Amino acid sequence: MATTYDFPSDLRAGQEELHQVRAELSALLKRLPWSVEPLDGFSDAGGWRKIERPASPGWTADEQAEVEKLRRREHELAIFVSTHRYWSQLTGPHHVDARATLKHAHETPPQPGSEET
């Protein structure tokens, strides 16, 4: 039977926001041109697989600012989650298991009365 953990609500919220910020950043980076700076396209068939890139107009100042904002928030949340006081009460394999469990906690809603404050 899997161990259950009573994650504090602020830790759960921080992990959930971290998932959301990473999803936003990933979606944004997929929409943006492949190069931050304007560059010509290229084709290279000499390697073990062919690589082609169209010309890149580069990112606008607003796009660069949005990526920077999301990266900064991702960094803040990663620090908050990884250094949360909750982790100090766990040791060894329980620490690792709890961290893995928290990463998937958003997939199952918390049980009423099971969270610490």
CSV table of N, CA and C in Angstrom, one decimal:
chain,number,residue,atom,x,y,z
A,1,MET,N,0.8,-1.2,0.0
A,1,MET,CA,0.0,0.0,0.0
A,1,MET,C,0.9,1.3,0.0
A,2,ALA,N,0.5,2.2,-0.8
A,2,ALA,CA,1.3,3.4,-0.9
A,2,ALA,C,1.1,4.3,0.3
A,3,THR,N,2.2,5.0,0.7
A,3,THR,CA,2.1,5.9,1.8
A,3,THR,C,1.4,7.2,1.4
A,4,THR,N,0.6,7.7,2.3
A,4,THR,CA,-0.1,9.0,2.0
A,4,THR,C,0.6,10.0,2.8
A,5,TYR,N,0.6,11.2,2.3
A,5,TYR,CA,1.3,12.4,2.9
A,5,TYR,C,0.3,13.5,3.1
A,6,ASP,N,0.3,14.2,4.2
A,6,ASP,CA,-0.5,15.3,4.4
A,6,ASP,C,0.3,16.6,4.1
A,7,PHE,N,0.3,16.9,2.8
A,7,PHE,CA,1.0,18.1,2.4
A,7,PHE,C,0.3,19.4,2.9
A,8,PRO,N,1.1,20.4,3.3
A,8,PRO,CA,0.4,21.6,3.7
A,8,PRO,C,-0.2,22.3,2.5
A,9,SER,N,-1.2,23.0,2.7
A,9,SER,CA,-1.9,23.6,1.5
A,9,SER,C,-1.0,24.6,0.7
A,10,ASP,N,-0.1,25.3,1.4
A,10,ASP,CA,0.7,26.2,0.7
A,10,ASP,C,1.7,25.5,-0.2
A,11,LEU,N,2.2,24.3,0.3
A,11,LEU,CA,3.1,23.5,-0.5
A,11,LEU,C,2.4,22.9,-1.8
A,12,ARG,N,1.1,22.4,-1.6
A,12,ARG,CA,0.4,21.9,-2.7
A,12,ARG,C,0.1,23.0,-3.7
A,13,ALA,N,-0.3,24.2,-3.2
A,13,ALA,CA,-0.6,25.4,-4.1
A,13,ALA,C,0.7,25.8,-4.9
A,14,GLY,N,1.8,25.8,-4.2
A,14,GLY,CA,3.1,26.1,-4.9
A,14,GLY,C,3.4,25.1,-6.0
A,15,GLN,N,3.3,23.9,-5.7
A,15,GLN,CA,3.5,22.8,-6.7
A,15,GLN,C,2.6,22.9,-7.9
A,16,GLU,N,1.3,23.2,-7.6
A,16,GLU,CA,0.3,23.4,-8.6
A,16,GLU,C,0.6,24.6,-9.5
A,17,GLU,N,1.0,25.7,-8.9
A,17,GLU,CA,1.4,26.9,-9.7
A,17,GLU,C,2.6,26.6,-10.5
A,18,LEU,N,3.6,25.8,-9.9
A,18,LEU,CA,4.8,25.5,-10.7
A,18,LEU,C,4.4,24.7,-11.9
A,19,HIS,N,3.5,23.7,-11.8
A,19,HIS,CA,3.0,23.0,-13.0
A,19,HIS,C,2.4,23.9,-14.0
A,20,GLN,N,1.6,24.9,-13.6
A,20,GLN,CA,0.9,25.8,-14.5
A,20,GLN,C,1.9,26.7,-15.2
A,21,VAL,N,2.9,27.2,-14.4
A,21,VAL,CA,3.9,28.1,-15.0
A,21,VAL,C,4.7,27.4,-16.0
A,22,ARG,N,5.1,26.2,-15.7
A,22,ARG,CA,5.9,25.4,-16.7
A,22,ARG,C,5.1,25.1,-17.9
A,23,ALA,N,3.8,24.8,-17.8
A,23,ALA,CA,3.0,24.5,-19.0
A,23,ALA,C,2.9,25.8,-19.8
A,24,GLU,N,2.7,26.9,-19.2
A,24,GLU,CA,2.6,28.2,-19.9
A,24,GLU,C,3.9,28.5,-20.6
A,25,LEU,N,5.0,28.3,-20.0
A,25,LEU,CA,6.3,28.6,-20.6
A,25,LEU,C,6.5,27.6,-21.7
A,26,SER,N,6.2,26.4,-21.6
A,26,SER,CA,6.4,25.4,-22.6
A,26,SER,C,5.6,25.8,-23.9
A,27,ALA,N,4.3,26.1,-23.6
A,27,ALA,CA,3.4,26.5,-24.7
A,27,ALA,C,3.9,27.8,-25.4
A,28,LEU,N,4.4,28.7,-24.7
A,28,LEU,CA,4.9,30.0,-25.2
A,28,LEU,C,6.1,29.7,-26.1
A,29,LEU,N,7.1,28.9,-25.6
A,29,LEU,CA,8.3,28.6,-26.3
A,29,LEU,C,8.0,27.8,-27.6
A,30,LYS,N,7.0,27.0,-27.6
A,30,LYS,CA,6.6,26.3,-28.8
A,30,LYS,C,6.1,27.2,-29.9
A,31,ARG,N,5.4,28.3,-29.5
A,31,ARG,CA,4.8,29.3,-30.4
A,31,ARG,C,5.9,30.3,-31.0
A,32,LEU,N,6.9,30.5,-30.2
A,32,LEU,CA,7.9,31.5,-30.6
A,32,LEU,C,8.8,31.0,-31.7
A,33,PRO,N,9.4,31.9,-32.4
A,33,PRO,CA,10.4,31.5,-33.4
A,33,PRO,C,11.6,30.7,-32.7
A,34,TRP,N,12.3,29.9,-33.4
A,34,TRP,CA,13.3,29.1,-32.9
A,34,TRP,C,14.5,29.8,-32.3
A,35,SER,N,14.7,31.0,-32.8
A,35,SER,CA,15.9,31.9,-32.4
A,35,SER,C,15.4,33.2,-31.7
A,36,VAL,N,16.0,33.5,-30.6
A,36,VAL,CA,15.7,34.8,-30.0
A,36,VAL,C,16.1,36.0,-30.9
A,37,GLU,N,17.2,35.9,-31.5
A,37,GLU,CA,17.7,36.9,-32.4
A,37,GLU,C,17.3,36.6,-33.8
A,38,PRO,N,17.1,37.6,-34.7
A,38,PRO,CA,16.9,37.2,-36.1
A,38,PRO,C,18.0,36.5,-36.7
A,39,LEU,N,17.8,35.4,-37.3
A,39,LEU,CA,18.8,34.6,-38.0
A,39,LEU,C,18.3,34.0,-39.3
A,40,ASP,N,19.2,33.8,-40.2
A,40,ASP,CA,18.9,33.2,-41.5
A,40,ASP,C,18.5,31.7,-41.3
A,41,GLY,N,17.8,31.2,-42.1
A,41,GLY,CA,17.5,29.7,-42.1
A,41,GLY,C,18.7,28.9,-42.5
A,42,PHE,N,18.6,27.6,-42.2
A,42,PHE,CA,19.8,26.8,-42.6
A,42,PHE,C,19.3,25.3,-42.8
A,43,SER,N,20.1,24.6,-43.5
A,43,SER,CA,19.8,23.2,-43.7
A,43,SER,C,21.1,22.4,-43.6
A,44,ASP,N,21.1,21.3,-42.8
A,44,ASP,CA,22.4,20.6,-42.6
A,44,ASP,C,22.0,19.1,-42.8
A,45,ALA,N,22.4,18.5,-43.9
A,45,ALA,CA,22.1,17.1,-44.1
A,45,ALA,C,23.3,16.2,-43.9
A,46,GLY,N,24.4,16.8,-43.4
A,46,GLY,CA,25.7,16.1,-43.2
A,46,GLY,C,25.8,15.3,-41.9
A,47,GLY,N,24.9,15.5,-41.0
A,47,GLY,CA,25.0,14.8,-39.7
A,47,GLY,C,24.2,13.5,-39.7
A,48,TRP,N,24.0,12.9,-38.6
A,48,TRP,CA,23.3,11.6,-38.5
A,48,TRP,C,21.8,11.8,-38.8
A,49,ARG,N,21.3,13.0,-38.7
A,49,ARG,CA,20.0,13.3,-39.1
A,49,ARG,C,19.9,14.7,-39.7
A,50,LYS,N,19.0,14.9,-40.7
A,50,LYS,CA,18.9,16.1,-41.4
A,50,LYS,C,18.3,17.2,-40.4
A,51,ILE,N,18.9,18.4,-40.4
A,51,ILE,CA,18.3,19.5,-39.6
A,51,ILE,C,18.0,20.6,-40.5
A,52,GLU,N,16.8,21.2,-40.4
A,52,GLU,CA,16.5,22.3,-41.2
A,52,GLU,C,15.7,23.3,-40.3
A,53,ARG,N,16.0,24.6,-40.5
A,53,ARG,CA,15.4,25.6,-39.7
A,53,ARG,C,15.0,26.8,-40.7
A,54,PRO,N,13.8,27.2,-40.7
A,54,PRO,CA,13.5,28.4,-41.5
A,54,PRO,C,14.1,29.7,-40.9
A,55,ALA,N,14.1,30.7,-41.7
A,55,ALA,CA,14.6,32.0,-41.1
A,55,ALA,C,13.8,32.4,-39.9
A,56,SER,N,14.5,32.9,-38.9
A,56,SER,CA,13.8,33.3,-37.7
A,56,SER,C,13.7,34.9,-37.6
A,57,PRO,N,12.6,35.4,-37.4
A,57,PRO,CA,12.5,36.9,-37.3
A,57,PRO,C,13.0,37.3,-35.9
A,58,GLY,N,13.2,36.4,-35.0
A,58,GLY,CA,13.6,36.7,-33.6
A,58,GLY,C,12.4,37.0,-32.8
A,59,TRP,N,12.6,37.2,-31.5
A,59,TRP,CA,11.5,37.5,-30.5
A,59,TRP,C,11.4,39.0,-30.4
A,60,THR,N,10.2,39.4,-30.2
A,60,THR,CA,9.9,40.8,-29.9
A,60,THR,C,10.3,41.1,-28.4
A,61,ALA,N,10.4,42.4,-28.1
A,61,ALA,CA,10.8,42.7,-26.7
A,61,ALA,C,9.7,42.2,-25.7
A,62,ASP,N,8.5,42.3,-26.1
A,62,ASP,CA,7.4,41.8,-25.3
A,62,ASP,C,7.5,40.3,-25.1
A,63,GLU,N,7.8,39.5,-26.1
A,63,GLU,CA,8.0,38.1,-26.0
A,63,GLU,C,9.1,37.7,-25.1
A,64,GLN,N,10.2,38.5,-25.3
A,64,GLN,CA,11.4,38.2,-24.4
A,64,GLN,C,11.0,38.5,-22.9
A,65,ALA,N,10.3,39.6,-22.7
A,65,ALA,CA,9.9,39.9,-21.3
A,65,ALA,C,8.9,38.9,-20.7
A,66,GLU,N,8.0,38.3,-21.5
A,66,GLU,CA,7.1,37.3,-21.1
A,66,GLU,C,7.9,36.0,-20.7
A,67,VAL,N,8.8,35.6,-21.6
A,67,VAL,CA,9.6,34.4,-21.3
A,67,VAL,C,10.4,34.6,-20.0
A,68,GLU,N,11.0,35.8,-19.8
A,68,GLU,CA,11.8,36.1,-18.6
A,68,GLU,C,10.9,36.1,-17.4
A,69,LYS,N,9.7,36.7,-17.5
A,69,LYS,CA,8.8,36.7,-16.3
A,69,LYS,C,8.4,35.3,-15.9
A,70,LEU,N,8.1,34.4,-16.9
A,70,LEU,CA,7.7,33.0,-16.6
A,70,LEU,C,8.9,32.3,-16.0
A,71,ARG,N,10.1,32.5,-16.6
A,71,ARG,CA,11.3,31.8,-16.1
A,71,ARG,C,11.6,32.2,-14.6
A,72,ARG,N,11.5,33.5,-14.4
A,72,ARG,CA,11.7,34.0,-13.0
A,72,ARG,C,10.7,33.4,-12.0
A,73,ARG,N,9.4,33.4,-12.4
A,73,ARG,CA,8.4,32.8,-11.5
A,73,ARG,C,8.7,31.3,-11.3
A,74,GLU,N,9.0,30.6,-12.4
A,74,GLU,CA,9.3,29.2,-12.3
A,74,GLU,C,10.5,28.9,-11.3
A,75,HIS,N,11.5,29.8,-11.3
A,75,HIS,CA,12.6,29.7,-10.4
A,75,HIS,C,12.2,29.9,-9.0
A,76,GLU,N,11.4,30.9,-8.8
A,76,GLU,CA,10.9,31.3,-7.4
A,76,GLU,C,10.1,30.1,-6.8
A,77,LEU,N,9.2,29.5,-7.7
A,77,LEU,CA,8.4,28.4,-7.2
A,77,LEU,C,9.2,27.2,-6.9
A,78,ALA,N,10.1,26.9,-7.8
A,78,ALA,CA,11.0,25.7,-7.6
A,78,ALA,C,11.7,25.8,-6.3
A,79,ILE,N,12.2,27.0,-5.9
A,79,ILE,CA,12.9,27.2,-4.7
A,79,ILE,C,12.0,27.1,-3.5
A,80,PHE,N,10.8,27.7,-3.6
A,80,PHE,CA,9.8,27.6,-2.6
A,80,PHE,C,9.4,26.1,-2.3
A,81,VAL,N,9.1,25.4,-3.3
A,81,VAL,CA,8.7,24.0,-3.1
A,81,VAL,C,9.8,23.1,-2.6
A,82,SER,N,11.0,23.3,-3.1
A,82,SER,CA,12.1,22.4,-2.7
A,82,SER,C,12.7,22.7,-1.4
A,83,THR,N,12.5,23.9,-0.9
A,83,THR,CA,13.0,24.3,0.4
A,83,THR,C,11.9,24.5,1.5
A,84,HIS,N,10.7,24.0,1.2
A,84,HIS,CA,9.6,24.2,2.1
A,84,HIS,C,9.9,23.4,3.4
A,85,ARG,N,9.5,24.0,4.6
A,85,ARG,CA,9.8,23.4,5.9
A,85,ARG,C,9.2,22.0,6.0
A,86,TYR,N,8.2,21.6,5.2
A,86,TYR,CA,7.6,20.3,5.3
A,86,TYR,C,8.7,19.2,5.1
A,87,TRP,N,9.6,19.4,4.2
A,87,TRP,CA,10.6,18.4,3.9
A,87,TRP,C,11.5,18.0,5.0
A,88,SER,N,11.7,18.9,6.0
A,88,SER,CA,12.6,18.7,7.1
A,88,SER,C,12.1,17.6,8.0
A,89,GLN,N,10.8,17.2,8.0
A,89,GLN,CA,10.3,16.2,8.8
A,89,GLN,C,10.4,14.8,8.2
A,90,LEU,N,10.9,14.7,7.0
A,90,LEU,CA,11.0,13.4,6.3
A,90,LEU,C,12.5,13.1,6.1
A,91,THR,N,12.8,11.8,6.1
A,91,THR,CA,14.1,11.4,5.9
A,91,THR,C,14.2,10.2,4.9
A,92,GLY,N,15.4,10.0,4.3
A,92,GLY,CA,15.6,8.9,3.4
A,92,GLY,C,14.6,8.7,2.3
A,93,PRO,N,14.2,7.4,2.1
A,93,PRO,CA,13.3,7.1,1.0
A,93,PRO,C,11.9,7.8,1.2
A,94,HIS,N,11.5,8.1,2.4
A,94,HIS,CA,10.2,8.8,2.5
A,94,HIS,C,10.3,10.2,1.9
A,95,HIS,N,11.4,10.9,2.0
A,95,HIS,CA,11.6,12.2,1.4
A,95,HIS,C,11.4,12.1,-0.1
A,96,VAL,N,12.1,11.1,-0.7
A,96,VAL,CA,12.0,10.9,-2.2
A,96,VAL,C,10.6,10.6,-2.6
A,97,ASP,N,10.0,9.6,-1.9
A,97,ASP,CA,8.7,9.2,-2.2
A,97,ASP,C,7.7,10.3,-2.1
A,98,ALA,N,7.8,11.1,-1.0
A,98,ALA,CA,6.9,12.3,-0.8
A,98,ALA,C,7.0,13.3,-1.9
A,99,ARG,N,8.3,13.6,-2.3
A,99,ARG,CA,8.5,14.5,-3.4
A,99,ARG,C,7.8,14.1,-4.7
A,100,ALA,N,8.0,12.8,-5.0
A,100,ALA,CA,7.4,12.2,-6.2
A,100,ALA,C,5.9,12.3,-6.1
A,101,THR,N,5.4,12.0,-4.9
A,101,THR,CA,3.9,12.0,-4.7
A,101,THR,C,3.4,13.5,-4.9
A,102,LEU,N,4.1,14.5,-4.4
A,102,LEU,CA,3.6,15.8,-4.5
A,102,LEU,C,3.6,16.3,-6.0
A,103,LYS,N,4.5,15.8,-6.8
A,103,LYS,CA,4.5,16.2,-8.2
A,103,LYS,C,3.3,15.8,-8.9
A,104,HIS,N,2.6,14.7,-8.4
A,104,HIS,CA,1.4,14.2,-9.0
A,104,HIS,C,0.1,14.5,-8.2
A,105,ALA,N,0.3,15.3,-7.1
A,105,ALA,CA,-0.8,15.6,-6.2
A,105,ALA,C,-2.0,16.3,-6.9
A,106,HIS,N,-1.6,17.1,-8.0
A,106,HIS,CA,-2.7,17.8,-8.7
A,106,HIS,C,-3.6,16.9,-9.5
A,107,GLU,N,-3.2,15.6,-9.7
A,107,GLU,CA,-4.0,14.7,-10.4
A,107,GLU,C,-5.1,14.1,-9.6
A,108,THR,N,-5.0,14.2,-8.3
A,108,THR,CA,-6.0,13.7,-7.4
A,108,THR,C,-6.3,14.8,-6.3
A,109,PRO,N,-7.6,15.2,-6.2
A,109,PRO,CA,-7.9,16.3,-5.2
A,109,PRO,C,-7.6,15.9,-3.8
A,110,PRO,N,-7.2,16.8,-2.9
A,110,PRO,CA,-6.9,16.5,-1.5
A,110,PRO,C,-8.2,16.0,-0.8
A,111,GLN,N,-8.0,15.1,0.1
A,111,GLN,CA,-9.1,14.6,0.9
A,111,GLN,C,-9.5,15.6,1.9
A,112,PRO,N,-10.8,15.8,2.2
A,112,PRO,CA,-11.2,16.8,3.2
A,112,PRO,C,-10.6,16.4,4.6
A,113,GLY,N,-10.0,17.4,5.2
A,113,GLY,CA,-9.4,17.2,6.5
A,113,GLY,C,-8.0,16.6,6.5
A,114,SER,N,-7.4,16.3,5.3
A,114,SER,CA,-6.2,15.6,5.3
A,114,SER,C,-5.0,16.6,5.2
A,115,GLU,N,-5.2,17.9,5.1
A,115,GLU,CA,-4.1,18.8,4.9
A,115,GLU,C,-3.7,19.5,6.2
A,116,GLU,N,-2.4,19.8,6.4
A,116,GLU,CA,-2.0,20.6,7.5
A,116,GLU,C,-2.0,22.0,7.1
A,117,THR,N,-2.1,22.9,8.1
A,117,THR,CA,-2.0,24.3,7.8
A,117,THR,C,-0.7,24.9,8.2
